mmCIF file of C-alpha atoms and ligand atoms in Angstrom:
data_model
loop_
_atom_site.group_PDB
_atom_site.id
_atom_site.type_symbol
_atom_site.label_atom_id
_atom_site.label_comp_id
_atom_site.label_asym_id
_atom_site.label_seq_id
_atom_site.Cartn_x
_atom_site.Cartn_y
_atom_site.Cartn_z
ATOM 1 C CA UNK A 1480 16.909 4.468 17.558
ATOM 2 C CA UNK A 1481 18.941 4.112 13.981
ATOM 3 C CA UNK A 1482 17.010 1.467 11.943
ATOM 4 C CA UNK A 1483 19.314 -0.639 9.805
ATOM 5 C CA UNK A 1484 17.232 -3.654 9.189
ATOM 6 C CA UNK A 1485 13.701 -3.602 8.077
ATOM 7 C CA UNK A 1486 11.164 -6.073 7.623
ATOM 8 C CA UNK A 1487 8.466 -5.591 5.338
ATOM 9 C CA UNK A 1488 5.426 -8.319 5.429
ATOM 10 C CA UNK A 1489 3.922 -8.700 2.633
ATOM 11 C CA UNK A 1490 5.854 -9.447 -0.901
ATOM 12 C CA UNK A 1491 2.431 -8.232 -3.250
ATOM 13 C CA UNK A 1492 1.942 -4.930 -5.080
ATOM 14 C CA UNK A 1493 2.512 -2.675 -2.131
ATOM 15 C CA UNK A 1494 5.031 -4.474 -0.336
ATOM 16 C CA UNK A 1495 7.683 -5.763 -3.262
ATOM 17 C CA UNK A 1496 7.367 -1.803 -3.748
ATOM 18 C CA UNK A 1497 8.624 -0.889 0.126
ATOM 19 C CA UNK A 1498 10.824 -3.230 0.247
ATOM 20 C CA UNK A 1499 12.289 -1.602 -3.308
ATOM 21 C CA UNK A 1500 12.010 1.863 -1.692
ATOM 22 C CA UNK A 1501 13.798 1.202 1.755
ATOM 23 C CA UNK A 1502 16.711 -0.549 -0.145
ATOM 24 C CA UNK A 1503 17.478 2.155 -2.895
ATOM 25 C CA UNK A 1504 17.876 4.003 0.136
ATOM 26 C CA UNK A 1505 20.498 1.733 1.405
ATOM 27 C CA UNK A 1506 18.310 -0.339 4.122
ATOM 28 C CA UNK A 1507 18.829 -3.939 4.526
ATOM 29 C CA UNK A 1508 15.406 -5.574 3.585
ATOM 30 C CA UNK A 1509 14.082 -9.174 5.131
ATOM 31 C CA UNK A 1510 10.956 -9.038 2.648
ATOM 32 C CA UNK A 1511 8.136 -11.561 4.036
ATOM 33 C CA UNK A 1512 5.493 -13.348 2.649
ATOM 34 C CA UNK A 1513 3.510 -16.705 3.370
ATOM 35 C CA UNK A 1514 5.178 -18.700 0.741
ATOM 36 C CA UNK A 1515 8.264 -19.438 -1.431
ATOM 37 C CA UNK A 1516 6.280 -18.631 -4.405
ATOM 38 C CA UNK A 1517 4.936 -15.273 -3.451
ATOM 39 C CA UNK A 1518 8.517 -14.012 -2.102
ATOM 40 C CA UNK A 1519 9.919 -14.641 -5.482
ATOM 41 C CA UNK A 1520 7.253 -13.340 -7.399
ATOM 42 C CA UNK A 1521 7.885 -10.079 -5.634
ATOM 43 C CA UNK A 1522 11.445 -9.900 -6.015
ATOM 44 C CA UNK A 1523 11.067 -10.414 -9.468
ATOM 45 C CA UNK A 1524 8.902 -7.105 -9.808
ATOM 46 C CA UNK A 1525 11.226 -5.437 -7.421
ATOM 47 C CA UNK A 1526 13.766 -6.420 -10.249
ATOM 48 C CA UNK A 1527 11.640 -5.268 -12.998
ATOM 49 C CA UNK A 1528 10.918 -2.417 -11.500
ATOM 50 C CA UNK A 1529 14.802 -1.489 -10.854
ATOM 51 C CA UNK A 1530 15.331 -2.250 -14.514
ATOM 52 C CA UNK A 1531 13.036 0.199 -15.505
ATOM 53 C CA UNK A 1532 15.038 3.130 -13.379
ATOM 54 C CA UNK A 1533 18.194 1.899 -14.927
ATOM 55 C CA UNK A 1534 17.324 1.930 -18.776
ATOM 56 C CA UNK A 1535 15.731 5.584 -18.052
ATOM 57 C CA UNK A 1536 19.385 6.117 -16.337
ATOM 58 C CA UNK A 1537 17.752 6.965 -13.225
ATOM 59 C CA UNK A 1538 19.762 4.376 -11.214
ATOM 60 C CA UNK A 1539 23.211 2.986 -12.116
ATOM 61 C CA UNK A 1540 23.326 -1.027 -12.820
ATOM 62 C CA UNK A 1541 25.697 -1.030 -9.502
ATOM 63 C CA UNK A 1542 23.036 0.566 -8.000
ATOM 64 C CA UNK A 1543 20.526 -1.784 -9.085
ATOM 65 C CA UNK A 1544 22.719 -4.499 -7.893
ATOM 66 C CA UNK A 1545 23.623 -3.446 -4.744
ATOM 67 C CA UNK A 1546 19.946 -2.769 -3.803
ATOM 68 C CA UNK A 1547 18.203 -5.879 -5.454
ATOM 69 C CA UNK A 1548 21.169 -8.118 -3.016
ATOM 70 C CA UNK A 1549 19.599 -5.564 0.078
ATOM 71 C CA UNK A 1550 16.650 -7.377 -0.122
ATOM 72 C CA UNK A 1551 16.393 -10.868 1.725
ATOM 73 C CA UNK A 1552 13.384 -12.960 1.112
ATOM 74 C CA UNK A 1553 11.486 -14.559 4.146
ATOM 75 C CA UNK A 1554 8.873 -17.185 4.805
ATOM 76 C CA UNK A 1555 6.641 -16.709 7.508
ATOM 77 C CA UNK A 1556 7.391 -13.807 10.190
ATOM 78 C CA UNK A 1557 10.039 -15.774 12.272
ATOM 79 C CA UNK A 1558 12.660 -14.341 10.339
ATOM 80 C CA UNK A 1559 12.192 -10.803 11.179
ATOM 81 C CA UNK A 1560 12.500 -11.068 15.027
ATOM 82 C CA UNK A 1561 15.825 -8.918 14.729
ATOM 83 C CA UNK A 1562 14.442 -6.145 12.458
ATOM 84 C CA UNK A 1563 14.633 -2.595 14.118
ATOM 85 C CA UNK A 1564 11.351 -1.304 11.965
ATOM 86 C CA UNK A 1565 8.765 -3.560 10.029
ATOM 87 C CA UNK A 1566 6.274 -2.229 8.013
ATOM 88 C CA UNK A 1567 3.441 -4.597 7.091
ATOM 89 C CA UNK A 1568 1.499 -4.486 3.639
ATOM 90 C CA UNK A 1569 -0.530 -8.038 3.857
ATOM 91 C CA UNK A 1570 -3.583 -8.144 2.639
ATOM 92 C CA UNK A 1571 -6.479 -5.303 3.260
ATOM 93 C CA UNK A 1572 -8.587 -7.416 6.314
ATOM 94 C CA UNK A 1573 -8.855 -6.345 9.291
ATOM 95 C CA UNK A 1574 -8.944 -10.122 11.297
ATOM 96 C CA UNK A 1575 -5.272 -10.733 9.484
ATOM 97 C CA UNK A 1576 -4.069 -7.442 10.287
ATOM 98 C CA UNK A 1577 -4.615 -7.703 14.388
ATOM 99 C CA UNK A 1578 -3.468 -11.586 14.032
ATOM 100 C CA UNK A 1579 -0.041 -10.235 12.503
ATOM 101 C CA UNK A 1580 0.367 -7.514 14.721
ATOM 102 C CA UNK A 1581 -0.304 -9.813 17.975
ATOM 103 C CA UNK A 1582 2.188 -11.975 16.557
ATOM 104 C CA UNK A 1583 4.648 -9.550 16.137
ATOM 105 C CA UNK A 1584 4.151 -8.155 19.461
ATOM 106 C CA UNK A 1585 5.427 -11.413 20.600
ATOM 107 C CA UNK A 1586 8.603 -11.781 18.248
ATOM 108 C CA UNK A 1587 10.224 -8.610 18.267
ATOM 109 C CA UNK A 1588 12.083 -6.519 20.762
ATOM 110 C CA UNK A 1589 9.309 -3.929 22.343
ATOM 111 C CA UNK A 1590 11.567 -0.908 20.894
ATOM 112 C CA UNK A 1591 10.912 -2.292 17.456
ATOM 113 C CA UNK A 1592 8.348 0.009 15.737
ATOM 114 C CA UNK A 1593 5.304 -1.658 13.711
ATOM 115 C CA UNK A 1594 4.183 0.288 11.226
ATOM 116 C CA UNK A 1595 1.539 -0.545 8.761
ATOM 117 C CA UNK A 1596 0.496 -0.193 5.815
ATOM 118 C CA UNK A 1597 -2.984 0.102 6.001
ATOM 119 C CA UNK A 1598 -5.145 1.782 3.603
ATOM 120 C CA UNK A 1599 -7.859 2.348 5.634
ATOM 121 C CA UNK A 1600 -8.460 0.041 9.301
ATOM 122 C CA UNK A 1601 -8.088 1.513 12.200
ATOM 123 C CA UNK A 1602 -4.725 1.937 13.630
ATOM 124 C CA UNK A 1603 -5.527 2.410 16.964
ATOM 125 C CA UNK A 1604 -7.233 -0.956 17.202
ATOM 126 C CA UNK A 1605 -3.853 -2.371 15.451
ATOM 127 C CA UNK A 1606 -1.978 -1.043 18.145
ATOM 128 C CA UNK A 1607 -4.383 -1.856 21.111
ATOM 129 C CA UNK A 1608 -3.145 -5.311 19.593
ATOM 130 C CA UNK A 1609 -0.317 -5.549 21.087
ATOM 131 C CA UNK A 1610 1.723 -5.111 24.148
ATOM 132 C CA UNK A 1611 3.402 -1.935 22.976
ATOM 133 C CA UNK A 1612 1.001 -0.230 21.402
ATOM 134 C CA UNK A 1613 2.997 3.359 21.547
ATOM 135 C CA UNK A 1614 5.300 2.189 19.221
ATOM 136 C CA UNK A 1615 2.107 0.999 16.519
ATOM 137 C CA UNK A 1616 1.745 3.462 13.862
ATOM 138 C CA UNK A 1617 0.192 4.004 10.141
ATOM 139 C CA UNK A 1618 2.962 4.355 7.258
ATOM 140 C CA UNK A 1619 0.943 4.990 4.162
ATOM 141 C CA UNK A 1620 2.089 4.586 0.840
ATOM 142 C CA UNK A 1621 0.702 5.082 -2.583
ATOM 143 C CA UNK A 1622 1.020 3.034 -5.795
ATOM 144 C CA UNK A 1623 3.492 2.550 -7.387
ATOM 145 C CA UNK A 1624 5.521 3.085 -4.669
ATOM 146 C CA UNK A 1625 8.953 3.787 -6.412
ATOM 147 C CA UNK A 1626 6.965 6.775 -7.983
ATOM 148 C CA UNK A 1627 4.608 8.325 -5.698
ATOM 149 C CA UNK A 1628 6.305 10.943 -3.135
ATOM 150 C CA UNK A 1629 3.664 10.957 -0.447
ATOM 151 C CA UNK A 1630 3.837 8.575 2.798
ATOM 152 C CA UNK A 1631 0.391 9.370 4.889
ATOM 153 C CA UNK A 1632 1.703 9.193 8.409
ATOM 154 C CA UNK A 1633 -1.449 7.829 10.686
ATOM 155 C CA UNK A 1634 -0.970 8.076 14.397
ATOM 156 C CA UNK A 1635 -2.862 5.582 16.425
ATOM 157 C CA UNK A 1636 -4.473 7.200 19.714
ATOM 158 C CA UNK A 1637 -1.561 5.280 21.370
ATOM 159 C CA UNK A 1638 1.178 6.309 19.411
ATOM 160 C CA UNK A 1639 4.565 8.173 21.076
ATOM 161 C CA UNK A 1640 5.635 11.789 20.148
ATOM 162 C CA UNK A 1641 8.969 9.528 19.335
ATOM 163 C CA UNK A 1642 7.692 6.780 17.319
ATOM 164 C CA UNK A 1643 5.917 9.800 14.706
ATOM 165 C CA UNK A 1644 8.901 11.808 14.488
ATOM 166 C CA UNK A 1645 11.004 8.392 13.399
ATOM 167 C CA UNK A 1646 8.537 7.649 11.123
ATOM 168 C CA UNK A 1647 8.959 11.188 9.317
ATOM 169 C CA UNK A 1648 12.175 11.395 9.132
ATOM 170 C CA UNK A 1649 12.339 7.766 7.699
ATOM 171 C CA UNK A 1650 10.036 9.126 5.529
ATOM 172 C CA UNK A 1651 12.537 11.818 4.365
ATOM 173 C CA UNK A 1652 14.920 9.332 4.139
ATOM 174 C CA UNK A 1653 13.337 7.521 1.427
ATOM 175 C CA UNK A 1654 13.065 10.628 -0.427
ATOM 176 C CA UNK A 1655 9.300 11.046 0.068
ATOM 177 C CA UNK A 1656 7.163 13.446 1.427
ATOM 178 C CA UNK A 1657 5.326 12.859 5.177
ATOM 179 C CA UNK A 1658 1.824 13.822 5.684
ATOM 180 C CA UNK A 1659 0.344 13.668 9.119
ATOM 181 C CA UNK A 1660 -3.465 12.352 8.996
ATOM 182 C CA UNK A 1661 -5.433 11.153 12.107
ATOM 183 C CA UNK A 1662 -6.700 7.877 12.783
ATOM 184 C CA UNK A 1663 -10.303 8.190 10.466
ATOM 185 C CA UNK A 1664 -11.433 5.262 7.736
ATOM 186 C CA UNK A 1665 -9.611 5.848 4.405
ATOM 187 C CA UNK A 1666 -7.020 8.842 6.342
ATOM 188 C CA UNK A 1667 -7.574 11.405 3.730
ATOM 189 C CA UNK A 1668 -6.238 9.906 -0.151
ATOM 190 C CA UNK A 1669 -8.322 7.114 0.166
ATOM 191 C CA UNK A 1670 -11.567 8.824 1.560
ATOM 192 C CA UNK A 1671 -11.379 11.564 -1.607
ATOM 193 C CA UNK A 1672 -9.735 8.887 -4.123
ATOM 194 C CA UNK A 1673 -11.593 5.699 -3.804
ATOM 195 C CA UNK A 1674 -15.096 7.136 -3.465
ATOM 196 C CA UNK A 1675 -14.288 9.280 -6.842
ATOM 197 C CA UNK A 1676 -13.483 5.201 -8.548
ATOM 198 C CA UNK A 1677 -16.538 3.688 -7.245
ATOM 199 C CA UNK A 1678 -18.308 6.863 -8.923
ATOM 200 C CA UNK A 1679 -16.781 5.917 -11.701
ATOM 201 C CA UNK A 1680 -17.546 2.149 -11.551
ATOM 202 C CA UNK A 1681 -21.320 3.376 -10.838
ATOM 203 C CA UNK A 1682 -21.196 5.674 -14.469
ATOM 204 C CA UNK A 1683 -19.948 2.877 -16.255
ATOM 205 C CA UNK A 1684 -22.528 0.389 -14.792
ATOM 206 C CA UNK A 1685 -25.135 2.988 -16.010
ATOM 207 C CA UNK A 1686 -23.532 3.308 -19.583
ATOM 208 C CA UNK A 1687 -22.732 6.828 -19.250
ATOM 209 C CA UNK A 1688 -19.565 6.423 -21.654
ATOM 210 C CA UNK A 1689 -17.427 2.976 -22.282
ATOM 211 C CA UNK A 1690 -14.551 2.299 -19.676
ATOM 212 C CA UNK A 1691 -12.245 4.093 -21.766
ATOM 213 C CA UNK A 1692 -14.227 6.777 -22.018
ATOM 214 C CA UNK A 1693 -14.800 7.513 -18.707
ATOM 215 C CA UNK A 1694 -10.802 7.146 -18.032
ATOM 216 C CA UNK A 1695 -10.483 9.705 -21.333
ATOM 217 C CA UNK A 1696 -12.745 12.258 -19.804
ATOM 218 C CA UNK A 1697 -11.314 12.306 -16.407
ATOM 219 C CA UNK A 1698 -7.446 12.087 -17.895
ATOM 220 C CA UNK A 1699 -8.724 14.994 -20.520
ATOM 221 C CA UNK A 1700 -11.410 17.099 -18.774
ATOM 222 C CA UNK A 1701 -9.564 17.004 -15.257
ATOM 223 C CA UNK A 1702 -5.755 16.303 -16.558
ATOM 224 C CA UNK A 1703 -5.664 12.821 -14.035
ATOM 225 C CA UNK A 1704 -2.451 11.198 -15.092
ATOM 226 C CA UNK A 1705 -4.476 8.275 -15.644
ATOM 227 C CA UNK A 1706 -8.559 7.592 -15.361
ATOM 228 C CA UNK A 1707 -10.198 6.094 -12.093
ATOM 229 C CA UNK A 1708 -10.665 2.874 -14.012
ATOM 230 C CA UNK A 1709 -7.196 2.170 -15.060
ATOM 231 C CA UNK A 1710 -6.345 3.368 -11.495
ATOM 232 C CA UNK A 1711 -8.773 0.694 -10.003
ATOM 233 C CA UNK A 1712 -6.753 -1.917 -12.181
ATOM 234 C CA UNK A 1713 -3.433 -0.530 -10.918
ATOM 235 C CA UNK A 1714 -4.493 -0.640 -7.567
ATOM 236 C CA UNK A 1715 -6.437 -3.725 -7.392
ATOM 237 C CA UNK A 1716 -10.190 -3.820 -7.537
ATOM 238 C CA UNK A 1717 -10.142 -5.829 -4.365
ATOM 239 C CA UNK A 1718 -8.481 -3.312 -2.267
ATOM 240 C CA UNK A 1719 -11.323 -0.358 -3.555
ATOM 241 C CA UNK A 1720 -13.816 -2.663 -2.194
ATOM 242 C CA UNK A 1721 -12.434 -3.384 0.653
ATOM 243 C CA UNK A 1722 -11.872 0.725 1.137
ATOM 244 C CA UNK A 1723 -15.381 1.332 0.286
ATOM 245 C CA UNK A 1724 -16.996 -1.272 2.602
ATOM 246 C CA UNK A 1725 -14.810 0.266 5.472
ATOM 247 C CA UNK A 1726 -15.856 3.688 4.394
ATOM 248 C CA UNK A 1727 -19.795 2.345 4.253
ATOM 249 C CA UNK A 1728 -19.483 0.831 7.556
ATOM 250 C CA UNK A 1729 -17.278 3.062 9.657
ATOM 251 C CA UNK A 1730 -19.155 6.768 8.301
ATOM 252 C CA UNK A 1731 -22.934 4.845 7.966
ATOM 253 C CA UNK A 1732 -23.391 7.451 4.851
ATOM 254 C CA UNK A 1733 -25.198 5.370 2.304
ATOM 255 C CA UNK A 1734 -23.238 7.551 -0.561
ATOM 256 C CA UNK A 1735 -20.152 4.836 0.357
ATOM 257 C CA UNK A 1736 -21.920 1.796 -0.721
ATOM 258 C CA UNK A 1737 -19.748 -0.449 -3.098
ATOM 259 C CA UNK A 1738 -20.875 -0.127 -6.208
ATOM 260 C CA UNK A 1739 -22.409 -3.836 -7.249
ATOM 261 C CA UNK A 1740 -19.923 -3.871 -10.818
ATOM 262 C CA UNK A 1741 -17.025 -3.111 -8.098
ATOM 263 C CA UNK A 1742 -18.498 -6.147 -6.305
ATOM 264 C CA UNK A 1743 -19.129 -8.082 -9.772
ATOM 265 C CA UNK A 1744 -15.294 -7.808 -10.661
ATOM 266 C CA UNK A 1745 -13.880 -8.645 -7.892
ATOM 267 C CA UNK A 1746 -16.430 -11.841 -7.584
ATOM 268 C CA UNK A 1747 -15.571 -12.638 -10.841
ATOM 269 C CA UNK A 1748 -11.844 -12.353 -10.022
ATOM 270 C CA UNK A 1749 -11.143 -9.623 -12.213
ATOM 271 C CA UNK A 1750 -8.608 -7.520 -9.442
ATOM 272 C CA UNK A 1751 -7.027 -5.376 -12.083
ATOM 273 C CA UNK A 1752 -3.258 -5.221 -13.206
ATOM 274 C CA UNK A 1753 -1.780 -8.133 -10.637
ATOM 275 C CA UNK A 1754 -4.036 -10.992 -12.177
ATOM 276 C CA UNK A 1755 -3.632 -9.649 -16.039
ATOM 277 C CA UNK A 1756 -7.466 -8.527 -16.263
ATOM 278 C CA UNK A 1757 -9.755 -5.680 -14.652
ATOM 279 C CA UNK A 1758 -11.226 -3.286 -16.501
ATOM 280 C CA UNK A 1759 -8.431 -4.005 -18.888
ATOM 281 C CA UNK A 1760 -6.759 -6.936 -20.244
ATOM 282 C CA UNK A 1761 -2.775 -6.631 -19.728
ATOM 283 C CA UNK A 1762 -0.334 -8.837 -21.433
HETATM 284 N N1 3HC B 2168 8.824 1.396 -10.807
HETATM 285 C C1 3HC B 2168 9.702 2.365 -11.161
HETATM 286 N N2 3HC B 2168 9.356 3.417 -11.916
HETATM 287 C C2 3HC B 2168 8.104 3.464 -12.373
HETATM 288 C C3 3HC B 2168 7.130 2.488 -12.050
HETATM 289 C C4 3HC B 2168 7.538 1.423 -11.233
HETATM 290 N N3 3HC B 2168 6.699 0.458 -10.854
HETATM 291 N N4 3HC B 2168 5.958 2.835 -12.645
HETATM 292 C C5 3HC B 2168 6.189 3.990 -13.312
HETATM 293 N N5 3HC B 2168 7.481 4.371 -13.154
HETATM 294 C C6 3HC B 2168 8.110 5.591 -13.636
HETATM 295 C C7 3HC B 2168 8.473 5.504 -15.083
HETATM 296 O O1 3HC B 2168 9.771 4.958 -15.232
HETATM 297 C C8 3HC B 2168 8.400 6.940 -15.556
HETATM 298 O O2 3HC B 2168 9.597 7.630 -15.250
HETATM 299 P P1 3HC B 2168 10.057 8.911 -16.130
HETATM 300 O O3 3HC B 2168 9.068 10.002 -15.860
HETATM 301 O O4 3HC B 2168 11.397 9.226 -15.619
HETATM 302 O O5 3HC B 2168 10.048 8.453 -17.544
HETATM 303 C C9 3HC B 2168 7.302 7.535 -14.700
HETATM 304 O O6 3HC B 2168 7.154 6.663 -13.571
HETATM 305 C C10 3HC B 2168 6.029 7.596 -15.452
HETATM 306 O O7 3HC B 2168 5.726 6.278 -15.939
HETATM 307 P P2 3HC B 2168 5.264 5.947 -17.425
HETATM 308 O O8 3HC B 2168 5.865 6.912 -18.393
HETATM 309 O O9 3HC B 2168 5.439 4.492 -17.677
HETATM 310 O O10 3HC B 2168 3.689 6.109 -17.374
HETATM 311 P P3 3HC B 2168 2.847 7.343 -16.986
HETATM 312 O O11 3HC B 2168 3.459 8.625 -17.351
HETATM 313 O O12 3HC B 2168 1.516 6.981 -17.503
HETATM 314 O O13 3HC B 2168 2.815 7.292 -15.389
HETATM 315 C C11 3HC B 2168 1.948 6.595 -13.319
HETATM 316 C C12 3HC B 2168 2.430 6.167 -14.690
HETATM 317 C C13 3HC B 2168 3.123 7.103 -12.489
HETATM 318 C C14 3HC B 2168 1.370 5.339 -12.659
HETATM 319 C C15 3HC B 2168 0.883 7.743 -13.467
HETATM 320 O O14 3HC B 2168 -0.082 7.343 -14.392
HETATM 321 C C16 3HC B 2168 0.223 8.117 -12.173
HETATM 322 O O15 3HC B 2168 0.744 8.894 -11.381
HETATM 323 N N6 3HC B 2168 -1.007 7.559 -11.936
HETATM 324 C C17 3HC B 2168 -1.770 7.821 -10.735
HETATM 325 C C18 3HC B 2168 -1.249 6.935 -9.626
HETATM 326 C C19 3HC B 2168 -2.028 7.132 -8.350
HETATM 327 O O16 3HC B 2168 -2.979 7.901 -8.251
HETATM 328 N N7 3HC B 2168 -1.610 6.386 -7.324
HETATM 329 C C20 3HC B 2168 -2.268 6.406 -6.049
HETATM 330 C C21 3HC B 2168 -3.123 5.186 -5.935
HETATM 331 S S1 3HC B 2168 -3.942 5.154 -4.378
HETATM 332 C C22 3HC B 2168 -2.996 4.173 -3.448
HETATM 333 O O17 3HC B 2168 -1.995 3.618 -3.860
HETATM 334 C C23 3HC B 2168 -3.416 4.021 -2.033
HETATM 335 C C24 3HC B 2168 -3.893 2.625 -1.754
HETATM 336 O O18 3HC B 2168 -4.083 2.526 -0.365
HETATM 337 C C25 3HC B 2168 -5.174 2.261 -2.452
#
C-alpha cells in the first residue's frame, strides 16, 4: 500500500519530531494532539527545529517551507480517519495507549497500519487491542528525532510479514536506519540506555561526583556525546521512570528499581528539557 498521508498522535517531544521527519521526506502530516494549545506548541518546535537545519544550510528555506505547510494540526483523533499510516507518540502509559489504539481500530480503514511509538509496553497487547491486530506494530524512534538515524522496528506476536517490511522501507524512506527487535520491555536501546541513567541518578544520590560531574566523566571517560544526566533532561525524566518501572515489573530483577531521586524529580515536576528544569535549568 503507498502511504501518502500520515497521522502522528501526539504533538510533544517525540511526536512534533515525527511529524518533522515524515514531512522533510515529503509526507503529508495530520499532527494530533488533545488540545489547540499543545498542537501549536509542537509546530512551533517543528519550526524551530527546521530553522536550525536551514541556518546550518542543511535544508533550503523552500524546503523549510514546503515541509512546515506538510504538516496539518489536529484536535482529537477524528481527523485522521483517512490517514494510510499513523504512528502514535502520546504519552508513556500503558491504559492510554490500548484506549487510543481501540479507538483507532474503530476510525480507520482496517488496511491502515498503527504503529507506535512506544518506548517500552508491550506491542502485542497494543495490537490484541484492536480488530486488526496484524497490521499493529512498534516504530521506535530516538531523541531528537531529526538527528538520530535508528528506528527500532518491534513486531507484535500478531504482526504480518507485510506490515514489517512497510514499516522498513518507510523507515528507509525517512533516511533512517531499521532495526528489527522483538516484542521484550525496553526492545533493546532502552533496556541498555535507561538502566545505565538510573545508575547514574543512583551515583549522584550517593554523592559520588556533582551532576556535572558525572555527565563529564561519562562524556570524557566513555566519549558519550552527552552524559546520562543531561540525556535524562533531554529525554524527559518522566519517560526514564516510566521505562524503569516497566523494566522492574515486566523482568522482576530488583537491579531495575527506579531510583527514589528519579522518583523525587519527577514528583517534584522537574521532567528535564520540556518544562525548562531537570537536572539542569534551561532558559
Ligand atoms: N533538530 C534538528 N537538528 C538538530 C536538533 C533538532 N532538534 N538537535 C540537534 N540537531 C543537530 C544540530 O543542528 C547539529 O548539526 P550539525 O552537526 O550539522 O552541526 C547536530 O545535531 C549536533 O547538535 P549540536 O551541535 O547542537 O549539539 P551536540 O553536538 O551536543 O549534539 C545531540 C546534540 C545530537 C543531542 C548529541 O548530544 C547526542 O547525540 N546525544 C545523545 C542523544 C541520545 O542518546 N538519544 C537517544 C535517547 S533515547 C530515546 O530517545 C528513546 C526514548 O524511548 C527514551
Amino acid at each position: 500500500m503507498s502511504v501518502k498521508t500520515v497521522g502522528v498522535i501526539g504533538a510533544g517531544t517525540m511526536g512534533n519530531g515525527i511529524a518533522q521527519a515524515f514531512a522533510v521526506s515529503g509526507f503529508s502530516v495530520k499532527m494530533s494532539d488533545i488540545g489547540q494549545e499543545q498542537v501549536d506548541r509542537g509546530r512551533k518546535a517543528i519550526e524551530k527545529s527546521l530553522d536550525r537545519l536551514v541556518s546550518k544550510d542543511k535544508l533550503s528555506v523552500a524546503d523549510h517551507g514546503a515541509a512546515l505547510g506538510r504538516v496539518e494540526g489536529v484536535v482529537g483523533l477524528d481527523g485522521l480517519a483517512d490517514c494510510d499510516f499513523i504512528v502514535e507518540a502520546a504519552t508513556e502509559r500503558e491504559e492510554l495507549k490500548l484506549d487510543i489504539f481501540r479507538k483507532l481500530s474503530d476510525l480507520v480503514s482496517a488496511e491502515t497500519v498503527l504503529a507506535s511509538n512506544t518506548s517500552s509496553i508491550s506491542l502485542t497487547r497494543i495490537a490484541a487491542a484492536t480488530a486488526n491486530p496484524e497490521r499493529v506494530i512498534g516504530m521506535h524512534f530516538f531523541n531528537p528525532v531529526p538527528v538520530m538515524k535508528l528506528v527500532e522496528v518491534v513486531r507484535a506476536l500478531q504482526t504480518s510479514d507485510a506490515v514489517f517490511e512497510q514499516v522498513e522501507s518507510l523507515t528507509r524512506q525517512l533516511g533512517k536506519e531499521p532495526v528489527a527487535v522483538k516484542d521484550s520491555p525496553g526492545f533493546a536501546v532502552n533496556r541498555i540506555l535507561v538502566p545505565m541513567i538510573n545508575e547514574a541518578c543512583f551515583a549522584c544520590a550517593e554523592g559520588i561526583a556533582a551532576p556535572e560531574d558525572i555527565d563529564k566523566v561519562m562524556q570524557m571517560g566513555a566519549n558519550h556525546p552527552m552524559g546520562p544526566l543531561a540525556l535524562a533532561d533531554l529525554i524527559g525524566l518522566d519517560t526514564c521512570l516510566e521505562v524503569m518501572k516497566v523494566l522492574h515489573s515486566a523482568l522482576g530483577d530488583p537491579k531495575y528499581r527506579p531510583s527514589p531521586l528519579l522518583q523525587q524529580m519527577v514528583d517534584a515536576g522537574y521532567l528535564g528539557r520540556k518544562v525548562g528544569r531537570g537536572f539542569y535549568v534551561y532558559d
